[in-house]
C-alpha atoms as an extended CHARMM CRD file, in Angstrom:
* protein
*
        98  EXT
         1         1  UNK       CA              0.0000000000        0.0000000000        0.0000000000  PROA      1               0.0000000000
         2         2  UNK       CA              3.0980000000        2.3120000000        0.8280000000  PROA      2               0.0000000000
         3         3  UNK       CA              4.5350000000        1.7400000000       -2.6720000000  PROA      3               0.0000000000
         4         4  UNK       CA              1.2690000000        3.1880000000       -4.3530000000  PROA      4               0.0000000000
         5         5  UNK       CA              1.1740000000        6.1340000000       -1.9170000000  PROA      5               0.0000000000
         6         6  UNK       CA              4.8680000000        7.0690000000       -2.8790000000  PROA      6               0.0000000000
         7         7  UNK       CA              3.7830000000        6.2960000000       -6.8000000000  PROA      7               0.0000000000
         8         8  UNK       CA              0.9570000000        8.9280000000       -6.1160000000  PROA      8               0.0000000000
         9         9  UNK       CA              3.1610000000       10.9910000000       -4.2860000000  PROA      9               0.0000000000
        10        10  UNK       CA              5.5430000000       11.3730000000       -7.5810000000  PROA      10              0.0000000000
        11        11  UNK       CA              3.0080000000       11.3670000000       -9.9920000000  PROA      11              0.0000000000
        12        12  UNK       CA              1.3780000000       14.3890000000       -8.6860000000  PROA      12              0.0000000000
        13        13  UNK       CA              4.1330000000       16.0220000000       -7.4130000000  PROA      13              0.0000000000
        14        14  UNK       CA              5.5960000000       15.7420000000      -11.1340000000  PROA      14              0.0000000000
        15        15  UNK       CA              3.8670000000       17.5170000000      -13.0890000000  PROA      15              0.0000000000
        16        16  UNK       CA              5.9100000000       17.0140000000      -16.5780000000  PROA      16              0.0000000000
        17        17  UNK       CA              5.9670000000       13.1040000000      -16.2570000000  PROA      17              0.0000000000
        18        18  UNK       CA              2.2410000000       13.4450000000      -15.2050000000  PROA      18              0.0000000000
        19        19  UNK       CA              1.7420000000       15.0900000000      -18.5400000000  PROA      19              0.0000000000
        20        20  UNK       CA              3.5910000000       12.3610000000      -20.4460000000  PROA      20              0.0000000000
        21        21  UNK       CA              1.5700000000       10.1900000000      -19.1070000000  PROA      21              0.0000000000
        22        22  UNK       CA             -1.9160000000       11.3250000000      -20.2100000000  PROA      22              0.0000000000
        23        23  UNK       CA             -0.4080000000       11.9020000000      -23.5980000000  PROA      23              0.0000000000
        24        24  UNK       CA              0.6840000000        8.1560000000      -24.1810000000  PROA      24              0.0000000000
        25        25  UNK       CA             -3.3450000000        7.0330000000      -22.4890000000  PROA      25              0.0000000000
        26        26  UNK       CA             -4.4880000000        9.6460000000      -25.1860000000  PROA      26              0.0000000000
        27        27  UNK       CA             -2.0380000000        8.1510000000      -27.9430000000  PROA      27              0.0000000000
        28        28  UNK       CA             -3.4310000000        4.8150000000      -27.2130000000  PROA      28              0.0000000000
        29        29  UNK       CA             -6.7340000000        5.7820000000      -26.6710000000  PROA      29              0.0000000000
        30        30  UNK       CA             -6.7630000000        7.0870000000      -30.3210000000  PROA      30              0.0000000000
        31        31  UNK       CA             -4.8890000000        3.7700000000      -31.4090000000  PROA      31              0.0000000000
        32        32  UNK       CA             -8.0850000000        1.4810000000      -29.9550000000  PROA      32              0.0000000000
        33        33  UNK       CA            -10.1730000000        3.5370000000      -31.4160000000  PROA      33              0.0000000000
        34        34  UNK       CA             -9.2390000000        3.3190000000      -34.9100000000  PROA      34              0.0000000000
        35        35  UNK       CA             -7.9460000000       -0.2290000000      -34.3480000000  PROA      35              0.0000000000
        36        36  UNK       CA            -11.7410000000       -0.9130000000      -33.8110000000  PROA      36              0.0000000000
        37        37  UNK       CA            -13.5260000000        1.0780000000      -36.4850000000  PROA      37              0.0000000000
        38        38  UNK       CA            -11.1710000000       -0.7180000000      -38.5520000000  PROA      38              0.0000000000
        39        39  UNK       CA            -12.0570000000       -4.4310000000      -37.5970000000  PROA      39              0.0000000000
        40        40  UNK       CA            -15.0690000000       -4.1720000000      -35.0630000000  PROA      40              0.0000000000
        41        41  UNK       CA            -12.7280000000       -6.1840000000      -32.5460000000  PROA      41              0.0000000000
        42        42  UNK       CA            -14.7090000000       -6.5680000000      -29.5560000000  PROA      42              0.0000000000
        43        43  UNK       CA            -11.4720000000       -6.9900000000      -27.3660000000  PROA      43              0.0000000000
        44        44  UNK       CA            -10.5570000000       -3.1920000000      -28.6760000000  PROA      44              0.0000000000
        45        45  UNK       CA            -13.8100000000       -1.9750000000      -28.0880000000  PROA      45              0.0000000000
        46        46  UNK       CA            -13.3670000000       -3.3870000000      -24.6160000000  PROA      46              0.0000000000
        47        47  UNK       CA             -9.7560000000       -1.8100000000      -23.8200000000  PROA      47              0.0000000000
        48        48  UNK       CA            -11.1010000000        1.7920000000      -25.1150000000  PROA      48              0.0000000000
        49        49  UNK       CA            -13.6540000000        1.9310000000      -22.6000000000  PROA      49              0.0000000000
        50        50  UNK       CA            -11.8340000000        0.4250000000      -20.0300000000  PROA      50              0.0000000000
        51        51  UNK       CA             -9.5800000000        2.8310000000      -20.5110000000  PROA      51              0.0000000000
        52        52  UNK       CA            -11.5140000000        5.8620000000      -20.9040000000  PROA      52              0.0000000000
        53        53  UNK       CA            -13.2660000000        4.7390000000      -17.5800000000  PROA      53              0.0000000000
        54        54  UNK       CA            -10.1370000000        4.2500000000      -15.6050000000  PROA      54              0.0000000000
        55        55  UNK       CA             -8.6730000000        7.5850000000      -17.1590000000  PROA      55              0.0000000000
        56        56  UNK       CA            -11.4320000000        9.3740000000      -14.9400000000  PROA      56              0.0000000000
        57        57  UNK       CA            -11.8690000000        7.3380000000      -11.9180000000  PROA      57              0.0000000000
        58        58  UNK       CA             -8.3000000000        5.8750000000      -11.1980000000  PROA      58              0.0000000000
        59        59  UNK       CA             -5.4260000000        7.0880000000      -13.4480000000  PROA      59              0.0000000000
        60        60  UNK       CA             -2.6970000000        4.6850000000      -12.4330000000  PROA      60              0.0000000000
        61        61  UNK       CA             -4.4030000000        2.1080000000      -13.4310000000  PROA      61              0.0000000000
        62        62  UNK       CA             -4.7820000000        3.5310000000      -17.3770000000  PROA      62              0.0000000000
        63        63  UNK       CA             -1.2320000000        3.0730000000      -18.1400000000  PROA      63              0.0000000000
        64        64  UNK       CA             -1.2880000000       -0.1610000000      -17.8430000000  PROA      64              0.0000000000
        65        65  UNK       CA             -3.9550000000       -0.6410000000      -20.1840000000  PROA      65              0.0000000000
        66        66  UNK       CA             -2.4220000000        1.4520000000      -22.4720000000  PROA      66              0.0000000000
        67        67  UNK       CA              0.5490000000       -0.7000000000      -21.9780000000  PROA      67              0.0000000000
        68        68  UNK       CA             -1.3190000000       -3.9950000000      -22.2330000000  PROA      68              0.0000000000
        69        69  UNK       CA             -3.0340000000       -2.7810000000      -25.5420000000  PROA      69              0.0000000000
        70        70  UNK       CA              0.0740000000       -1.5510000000      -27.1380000000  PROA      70              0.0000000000
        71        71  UNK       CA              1.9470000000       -4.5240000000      -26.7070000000  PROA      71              0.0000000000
        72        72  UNK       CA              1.7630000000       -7.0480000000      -29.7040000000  PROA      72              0.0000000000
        73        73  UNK       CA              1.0000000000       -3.6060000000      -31.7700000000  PROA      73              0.0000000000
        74        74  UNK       CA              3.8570000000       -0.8530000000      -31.7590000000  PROA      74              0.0000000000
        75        75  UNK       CA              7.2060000000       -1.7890000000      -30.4760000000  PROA      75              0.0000000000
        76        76  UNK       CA              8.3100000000        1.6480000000      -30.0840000000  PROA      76              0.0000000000
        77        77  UNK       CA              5.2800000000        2.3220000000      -28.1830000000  PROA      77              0.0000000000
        78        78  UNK       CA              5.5690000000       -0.0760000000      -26.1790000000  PROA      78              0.0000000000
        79        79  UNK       CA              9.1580000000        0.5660000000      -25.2000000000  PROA      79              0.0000000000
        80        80  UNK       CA              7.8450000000        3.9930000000      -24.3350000000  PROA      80              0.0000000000
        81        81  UNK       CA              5.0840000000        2.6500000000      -21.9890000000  PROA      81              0.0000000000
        82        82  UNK       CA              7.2670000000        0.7140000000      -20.3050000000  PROA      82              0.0000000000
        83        83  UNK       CA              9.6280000000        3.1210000000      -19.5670000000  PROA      83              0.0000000000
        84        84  UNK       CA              7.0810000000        5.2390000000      -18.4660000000  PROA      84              0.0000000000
        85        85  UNK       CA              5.5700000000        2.5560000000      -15.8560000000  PROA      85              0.0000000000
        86        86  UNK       CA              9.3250000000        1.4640000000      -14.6470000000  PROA      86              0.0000000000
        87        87  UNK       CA             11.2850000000        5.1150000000      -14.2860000000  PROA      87              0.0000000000
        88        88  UNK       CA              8.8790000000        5.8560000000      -11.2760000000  PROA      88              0.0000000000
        89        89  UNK       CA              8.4800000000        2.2870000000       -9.8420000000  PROA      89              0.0000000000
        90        90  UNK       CA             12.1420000000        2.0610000000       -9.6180000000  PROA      90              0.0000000000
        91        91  UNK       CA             12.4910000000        5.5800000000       -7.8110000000  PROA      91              0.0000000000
        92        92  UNK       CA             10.0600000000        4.6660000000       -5.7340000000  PROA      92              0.0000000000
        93        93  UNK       CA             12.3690000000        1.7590000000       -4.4160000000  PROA      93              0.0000000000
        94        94  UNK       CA             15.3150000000        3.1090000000       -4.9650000000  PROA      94              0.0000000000
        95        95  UNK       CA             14.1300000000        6.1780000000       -1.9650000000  PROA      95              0.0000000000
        96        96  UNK       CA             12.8050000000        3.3280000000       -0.1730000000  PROA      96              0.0000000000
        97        97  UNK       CA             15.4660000000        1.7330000000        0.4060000000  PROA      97              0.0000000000
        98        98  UNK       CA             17.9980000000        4.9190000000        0.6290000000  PROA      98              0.0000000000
């Protein structure tokens, strides 16, 4: 429970990687989208809202569907979501531990 309070913690007290953030949910979001007017996947459908639902009510949790969505479709995407998931998981433990 600590660790999310300290991912919280940098999230909003970061306002740049905060920003970078909502910019690669928004990329995505735009990626399901067309990925599902293109070929009416039901699992895309599914993601977008999920998404879009979790971008309002819990935003920590939108990243990873981002991540999860992007992951058999855009390598350099997905290298970027990653990144963006790990950098502040591995501060977080990294002032943990110091």
């Amino acid at each position: 429970m600590n660790g999310v309070f300290y991912l919280s913690q940098l999230l909003l007290s970061n306002f740049l990687f905060t920003l970078a953030l909502l910019v690669y949910v928004i990329v995505s979001l735009v990626d399901m989208w067309k990925s599902y007017t293109r070929t009416s996947s039901k699992t895309d459908f599914l993601f977008f809202i999920l998404t879009l639902i979790t971008l309002f009510i819990g935003f920590l949790v939108s990243p990873f569907l981002a991540l999860a969505f992007q992951w058999k479709r855009s390598r350099t995407k997905r290298i970027i979501g990653i990144l963006l998931i790990a950098v502040p998981l591995m501060l977080v433990l990294v002032s943990r531990f110091l």
